[in-house]
Coordinates of C-alpha atoms in Angstrom, one line a residue:
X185 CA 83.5 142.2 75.5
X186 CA 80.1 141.7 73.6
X187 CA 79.6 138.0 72.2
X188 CA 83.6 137.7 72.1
X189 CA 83.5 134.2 71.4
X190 CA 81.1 134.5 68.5
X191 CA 82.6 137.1 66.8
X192 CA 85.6 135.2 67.0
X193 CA 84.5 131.9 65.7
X194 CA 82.7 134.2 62.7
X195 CA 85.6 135.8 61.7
X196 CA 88.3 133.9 62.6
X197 CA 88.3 130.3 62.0
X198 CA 90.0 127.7 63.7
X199 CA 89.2 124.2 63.4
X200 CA 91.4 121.1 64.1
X201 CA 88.9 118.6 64.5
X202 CA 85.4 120.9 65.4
X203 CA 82.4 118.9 65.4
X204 CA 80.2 121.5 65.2
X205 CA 78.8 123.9 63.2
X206 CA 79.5 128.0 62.5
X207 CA 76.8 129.8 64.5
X208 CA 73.6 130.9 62.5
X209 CA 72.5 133.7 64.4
X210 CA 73.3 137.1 65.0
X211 CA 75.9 139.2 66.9
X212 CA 78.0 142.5 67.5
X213 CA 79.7 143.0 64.5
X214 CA 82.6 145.3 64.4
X215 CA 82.3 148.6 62.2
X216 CA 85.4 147.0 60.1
X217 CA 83.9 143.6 59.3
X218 CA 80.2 145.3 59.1
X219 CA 81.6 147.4 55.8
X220 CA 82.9 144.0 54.4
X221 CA 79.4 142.7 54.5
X222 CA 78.0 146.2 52.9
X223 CA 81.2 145.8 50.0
X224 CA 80.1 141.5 49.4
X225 CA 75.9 143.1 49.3
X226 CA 77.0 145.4 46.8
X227 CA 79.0 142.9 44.9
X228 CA 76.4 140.3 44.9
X229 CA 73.6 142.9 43.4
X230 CA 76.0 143.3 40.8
X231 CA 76.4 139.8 40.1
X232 CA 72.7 139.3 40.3
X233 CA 71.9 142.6 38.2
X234 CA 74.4 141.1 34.9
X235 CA 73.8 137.6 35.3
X236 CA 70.2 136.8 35.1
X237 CA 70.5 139.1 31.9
X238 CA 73.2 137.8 30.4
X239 CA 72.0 134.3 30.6
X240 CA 69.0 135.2 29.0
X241 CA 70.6 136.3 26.9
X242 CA 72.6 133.4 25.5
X243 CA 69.1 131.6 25.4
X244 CA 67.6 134.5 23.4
X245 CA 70.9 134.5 20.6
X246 CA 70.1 131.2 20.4
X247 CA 66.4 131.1 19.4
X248 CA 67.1 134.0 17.1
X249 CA 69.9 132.0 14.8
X250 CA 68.7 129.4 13.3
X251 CA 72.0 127.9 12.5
X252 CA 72.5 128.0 16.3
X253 CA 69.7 125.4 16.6
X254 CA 71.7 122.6 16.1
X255 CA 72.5 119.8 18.4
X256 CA 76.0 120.5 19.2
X257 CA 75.1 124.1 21.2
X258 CA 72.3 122.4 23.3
X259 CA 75.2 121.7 25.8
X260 CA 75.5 125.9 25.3
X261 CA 71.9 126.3 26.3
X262 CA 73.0 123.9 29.6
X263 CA 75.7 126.2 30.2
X264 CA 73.5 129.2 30.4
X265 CA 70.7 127.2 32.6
X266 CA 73.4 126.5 35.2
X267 CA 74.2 130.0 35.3
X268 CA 70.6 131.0 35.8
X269 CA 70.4 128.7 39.2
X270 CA 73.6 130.0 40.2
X271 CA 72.0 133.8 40.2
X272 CA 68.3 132.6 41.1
X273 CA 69.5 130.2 44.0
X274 CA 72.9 130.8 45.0
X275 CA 73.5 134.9 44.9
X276 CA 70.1 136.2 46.0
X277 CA 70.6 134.2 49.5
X278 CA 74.1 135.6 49.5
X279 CA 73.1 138.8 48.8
X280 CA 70.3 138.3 51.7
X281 CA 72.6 137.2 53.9
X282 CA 75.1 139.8 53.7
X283 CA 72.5 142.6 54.1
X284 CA 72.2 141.1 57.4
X285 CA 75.9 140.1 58.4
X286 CA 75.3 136.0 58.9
X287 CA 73.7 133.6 57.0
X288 CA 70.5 134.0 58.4
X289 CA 68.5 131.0 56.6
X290 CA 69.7 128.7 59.3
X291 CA 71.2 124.8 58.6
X292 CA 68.2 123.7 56.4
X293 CA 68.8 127.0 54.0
X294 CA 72.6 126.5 54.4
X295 CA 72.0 123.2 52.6
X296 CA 69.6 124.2 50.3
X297 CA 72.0 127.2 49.1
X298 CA 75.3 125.0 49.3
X299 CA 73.8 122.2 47.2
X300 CA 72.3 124.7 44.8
X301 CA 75.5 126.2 44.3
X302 CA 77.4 123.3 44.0
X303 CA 74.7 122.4 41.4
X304 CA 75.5 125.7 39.5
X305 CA 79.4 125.5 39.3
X306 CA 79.4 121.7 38.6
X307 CA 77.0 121.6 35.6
X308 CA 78.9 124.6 34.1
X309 CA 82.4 122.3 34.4
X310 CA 80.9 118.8 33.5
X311 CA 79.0 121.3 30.3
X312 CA 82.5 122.3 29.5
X313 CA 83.5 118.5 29.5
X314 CA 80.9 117.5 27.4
X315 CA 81.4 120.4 24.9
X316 CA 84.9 119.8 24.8
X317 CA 84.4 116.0 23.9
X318 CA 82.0 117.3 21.7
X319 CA 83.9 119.9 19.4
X320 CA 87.0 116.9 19.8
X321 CA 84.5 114.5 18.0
X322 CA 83.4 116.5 15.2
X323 CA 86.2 118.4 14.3
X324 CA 89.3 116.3 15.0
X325 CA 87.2 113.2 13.9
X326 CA 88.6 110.2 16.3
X327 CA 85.3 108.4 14.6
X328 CA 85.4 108.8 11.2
X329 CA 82.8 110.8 10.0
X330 CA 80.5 111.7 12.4
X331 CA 76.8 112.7 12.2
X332 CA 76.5 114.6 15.6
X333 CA 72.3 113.8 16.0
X334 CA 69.8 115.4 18.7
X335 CA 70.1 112.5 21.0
X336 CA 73.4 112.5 21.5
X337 CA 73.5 116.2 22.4
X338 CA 70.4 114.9 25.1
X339 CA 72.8 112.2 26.2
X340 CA 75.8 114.7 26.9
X341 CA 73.1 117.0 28.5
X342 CA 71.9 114.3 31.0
X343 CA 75.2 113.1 31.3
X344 CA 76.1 116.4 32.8
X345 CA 73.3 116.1 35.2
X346 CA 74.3 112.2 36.7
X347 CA 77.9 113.7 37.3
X348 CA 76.5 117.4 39.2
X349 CA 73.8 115.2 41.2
X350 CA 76.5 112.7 42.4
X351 CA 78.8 115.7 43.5
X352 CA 76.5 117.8 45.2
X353 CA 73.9 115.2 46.6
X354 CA 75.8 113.4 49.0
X355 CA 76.3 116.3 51.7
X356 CA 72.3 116.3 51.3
X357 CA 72.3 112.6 52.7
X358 CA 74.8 112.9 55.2
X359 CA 78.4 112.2 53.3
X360 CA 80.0 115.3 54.2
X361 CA 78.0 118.8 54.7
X362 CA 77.0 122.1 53.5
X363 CA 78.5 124.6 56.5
X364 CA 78.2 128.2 56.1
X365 CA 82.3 129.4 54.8
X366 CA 84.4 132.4 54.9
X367 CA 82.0 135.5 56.2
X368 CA 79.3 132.6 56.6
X369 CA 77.1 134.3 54.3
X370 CA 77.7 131.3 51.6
X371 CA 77.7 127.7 52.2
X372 CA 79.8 124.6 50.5
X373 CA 80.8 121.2 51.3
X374 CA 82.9 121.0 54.9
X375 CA 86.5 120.4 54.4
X376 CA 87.3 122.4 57.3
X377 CA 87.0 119.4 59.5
X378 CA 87.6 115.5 59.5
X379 CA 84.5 114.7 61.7
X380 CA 84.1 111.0 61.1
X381 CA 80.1 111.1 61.3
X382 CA 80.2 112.8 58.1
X383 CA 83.1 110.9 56.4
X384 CA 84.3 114.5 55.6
X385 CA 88.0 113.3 54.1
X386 CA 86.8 110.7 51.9
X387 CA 83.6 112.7 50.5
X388 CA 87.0 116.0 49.8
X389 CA 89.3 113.5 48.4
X390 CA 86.3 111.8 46.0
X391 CA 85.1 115.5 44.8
X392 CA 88.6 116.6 44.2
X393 CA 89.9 113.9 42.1
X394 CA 86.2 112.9 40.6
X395 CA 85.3 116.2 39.6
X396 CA 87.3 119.0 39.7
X397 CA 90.9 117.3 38.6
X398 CA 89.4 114.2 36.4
X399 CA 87.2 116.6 34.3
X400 CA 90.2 119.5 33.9
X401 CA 92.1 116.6 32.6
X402 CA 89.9 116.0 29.9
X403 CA 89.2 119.3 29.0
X404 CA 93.2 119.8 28.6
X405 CA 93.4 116.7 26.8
X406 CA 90.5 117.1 23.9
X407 CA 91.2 120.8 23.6
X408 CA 95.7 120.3 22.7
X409 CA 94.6 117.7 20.7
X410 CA 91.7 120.0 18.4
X411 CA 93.9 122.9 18.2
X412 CA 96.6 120.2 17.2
X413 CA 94.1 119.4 14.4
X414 CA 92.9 122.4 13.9
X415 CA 96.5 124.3 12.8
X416 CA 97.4 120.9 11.1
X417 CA 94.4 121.0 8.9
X418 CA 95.1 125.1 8.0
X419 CA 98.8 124.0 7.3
X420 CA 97.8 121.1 4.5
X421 CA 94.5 123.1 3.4
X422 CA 92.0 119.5 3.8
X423 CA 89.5 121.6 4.3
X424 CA 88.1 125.2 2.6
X425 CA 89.0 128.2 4.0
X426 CA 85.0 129.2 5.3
X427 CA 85.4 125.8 7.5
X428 CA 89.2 126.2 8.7
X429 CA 87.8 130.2 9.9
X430 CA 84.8 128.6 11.5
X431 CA 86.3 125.7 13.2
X432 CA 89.3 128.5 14.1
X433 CA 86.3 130.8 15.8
X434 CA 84.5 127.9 17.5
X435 CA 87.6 126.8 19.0
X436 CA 88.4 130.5 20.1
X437 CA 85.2 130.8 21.6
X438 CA 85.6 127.6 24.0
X439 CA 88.7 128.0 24.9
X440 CA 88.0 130.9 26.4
X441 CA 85.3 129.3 28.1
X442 CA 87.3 126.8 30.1
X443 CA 90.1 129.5 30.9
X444 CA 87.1 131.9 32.3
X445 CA 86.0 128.7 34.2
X446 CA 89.6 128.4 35.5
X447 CA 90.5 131.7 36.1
X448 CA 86.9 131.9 38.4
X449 CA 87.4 128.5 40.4
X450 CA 91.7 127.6 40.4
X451 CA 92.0 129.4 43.3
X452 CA 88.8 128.6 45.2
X453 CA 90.0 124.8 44.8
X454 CA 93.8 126.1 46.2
X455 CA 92.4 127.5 48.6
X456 CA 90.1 124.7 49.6
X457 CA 92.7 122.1 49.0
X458 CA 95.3 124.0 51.3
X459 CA 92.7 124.5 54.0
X460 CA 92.2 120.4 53.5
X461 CA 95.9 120.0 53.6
X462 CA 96.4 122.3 56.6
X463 CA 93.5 121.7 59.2
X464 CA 94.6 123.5 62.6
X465 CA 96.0 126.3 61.2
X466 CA 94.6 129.5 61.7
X467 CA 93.0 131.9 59.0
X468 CA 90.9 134.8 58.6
X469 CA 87.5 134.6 56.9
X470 CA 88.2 136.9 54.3
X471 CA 90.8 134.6 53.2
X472 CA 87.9 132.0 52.0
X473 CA 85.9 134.5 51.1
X474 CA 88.0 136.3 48.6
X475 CA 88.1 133.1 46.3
X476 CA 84.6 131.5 47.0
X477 CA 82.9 135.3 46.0
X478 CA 85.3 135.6 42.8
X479 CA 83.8 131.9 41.7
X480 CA 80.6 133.1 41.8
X481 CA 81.4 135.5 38.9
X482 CA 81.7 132.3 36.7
X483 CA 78.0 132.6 35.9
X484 CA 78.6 135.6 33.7
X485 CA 81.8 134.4 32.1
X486 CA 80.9 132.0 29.4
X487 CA 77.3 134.1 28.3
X488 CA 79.1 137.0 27.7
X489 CA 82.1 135.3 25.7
X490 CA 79.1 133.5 23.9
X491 CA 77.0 136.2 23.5
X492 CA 80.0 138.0 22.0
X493 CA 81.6 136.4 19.9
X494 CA 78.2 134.8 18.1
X495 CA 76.9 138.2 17.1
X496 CA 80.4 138.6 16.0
X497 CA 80.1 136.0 13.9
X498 CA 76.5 135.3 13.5
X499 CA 77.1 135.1 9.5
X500 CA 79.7 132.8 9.6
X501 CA 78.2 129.9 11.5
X502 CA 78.1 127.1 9.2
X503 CA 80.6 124.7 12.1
X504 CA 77.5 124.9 13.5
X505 CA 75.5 122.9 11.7
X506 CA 78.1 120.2 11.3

């Protein structure tokens, strides 16, 4: 049998308490497993093909409407920058990789791509925080009236930043680690394994609880309470009906945002969380892989939904300007 052991430990992982990491170099791939790798190529190119576009995009509607110059869609212009180092960073080394069956950047380029990624997904979901908070302050009005200036919008924007470095940094400086997962031609954060000279279980627990369930939380919370506000205000007419249609749209718009943001990464967190939950047991790459490649299509989610529905309603975007 030809490299039995690696073609095991590439495509079928089992790892009670393995210290080390997933091989990055070649081997006999099976004709099977090799037209995986030729379906995830062609998947990535896709990805790559609409998302660099499509975030443009978003930046482009943006300069083009005035109206949607205004503080409150810098966080918008985030979202779509996060996108952009998803595709530029994250799914052209997948896509390499793949073409060649392994991730064949080795550990450095396993860290660089798992910390970009990580970057990517986590300023899109701390950008949907922020934006959420955001829409909750201006239109259910916690505060009063509220001017919503520039520097608070660069305050949410750096906020988003603090909260993305001090979730995907720490692998970087040895709290955990990026480790190639599912067909190794992607890497994230390890929690296959509870080595204790990586502090694996405490670095899992902190990024699930810190920032993937703290952050849904709010998004939950601020969005049942506008749409609370929002129907209450159409019920008693406070406001006239160009604003209640506006608000209505706005609130539309990112809603659907945080579902396509849940719909992408819910079951790449189940999964993660199980395989956390469950170390020892065996599983088959594909069964991380399934999740962690449907994530990825995150990126084009909420620039198309954007994109959309502001030429939609590019002449009724006086919200904006709130």
């Amino acid at each position: 049998v030809i490299n039995s052991q690696l073609i095991m430990s590439a495509l079928i992982i089992q790892i009670p308490h393995c210290n080390t990491l997933p091989p990055y170099v070649p081997g006999f791939i099976p004709y099977k497993e090799l037209q995986q790798f030729k379906v995830l190529a062609v998947y990535m190119f896709f990805l790559m093909c609409f998302g660099l576009p499509i975030n443009g995009l978003t930046l482009v509607v943006t300069a083009q409407h005035k109206k949607l110059r205004q503080p409150l869609n810098f966080i918008l212009v985030n979202l779509a920058v996060a996108g952009t180092i998803m595709v530029c960073f994250g799914f052209t080394v997948t896509f390499y990789t793949a073409i060649n069956s392994y991730f064949a950047l080795g550990p450095t380029g396993c860290a660089i791509e798992g910390f970009m990624a990580t970057l990517g997904g986590q300023i899109a979901l701390w950008s949907l925080v922020v934006l959420a908070i955001e829409r909750y302050i201006v239109v259910c009005k916690p505060m009063g009236s509220f001017k919503f200036s520039t520097n608070y919008a660069l305050v949410g924007i750096g906020f988003t930043w603090i909260m993305t470095m001090s979730c995907a940094a720490p692998p970087l400086v040895g709290w955990s680690r990026y480790i190639p997962e599912g067909m190794q031609c992607s890497c994230g954060p390890d929690y296959y394994t509870l080595n204790p000279e990586y502090n694996n279980e405490s670095y899992v627990i902190y990024m699930f609880v810190c920032h993937f369930i703290f952050p849904v939380t709010v998004i939950f919370f601020t969005y049942g309470r506008l749409v609370c506000t929002v129907k209450a205000a159409a019920t008693q007419q406070q406001d006239s009906a160009s604003t209640q249609k506006a608000e209505r749209e706005v609130t539309r718009m990112v809603i659907l945002m945080v579902l396509g943001f849940l719909v992408a990464w819910t079951p790449y967190a189940t999964v993660a969380a199980w395989i956390f939950c469950n170390r020892g047991a065996a599983f088959s790459a594909q069964f991380m892989a399934i999740p962690a490649f449907f994530s990825k299509t995150s990126a084009l989610y909420n620039p198309v939904i954007y994109v959309l529905l502001t030429l939609k309603h590019s002449q009724k975007t006086a919200y904006f300007s709130v």
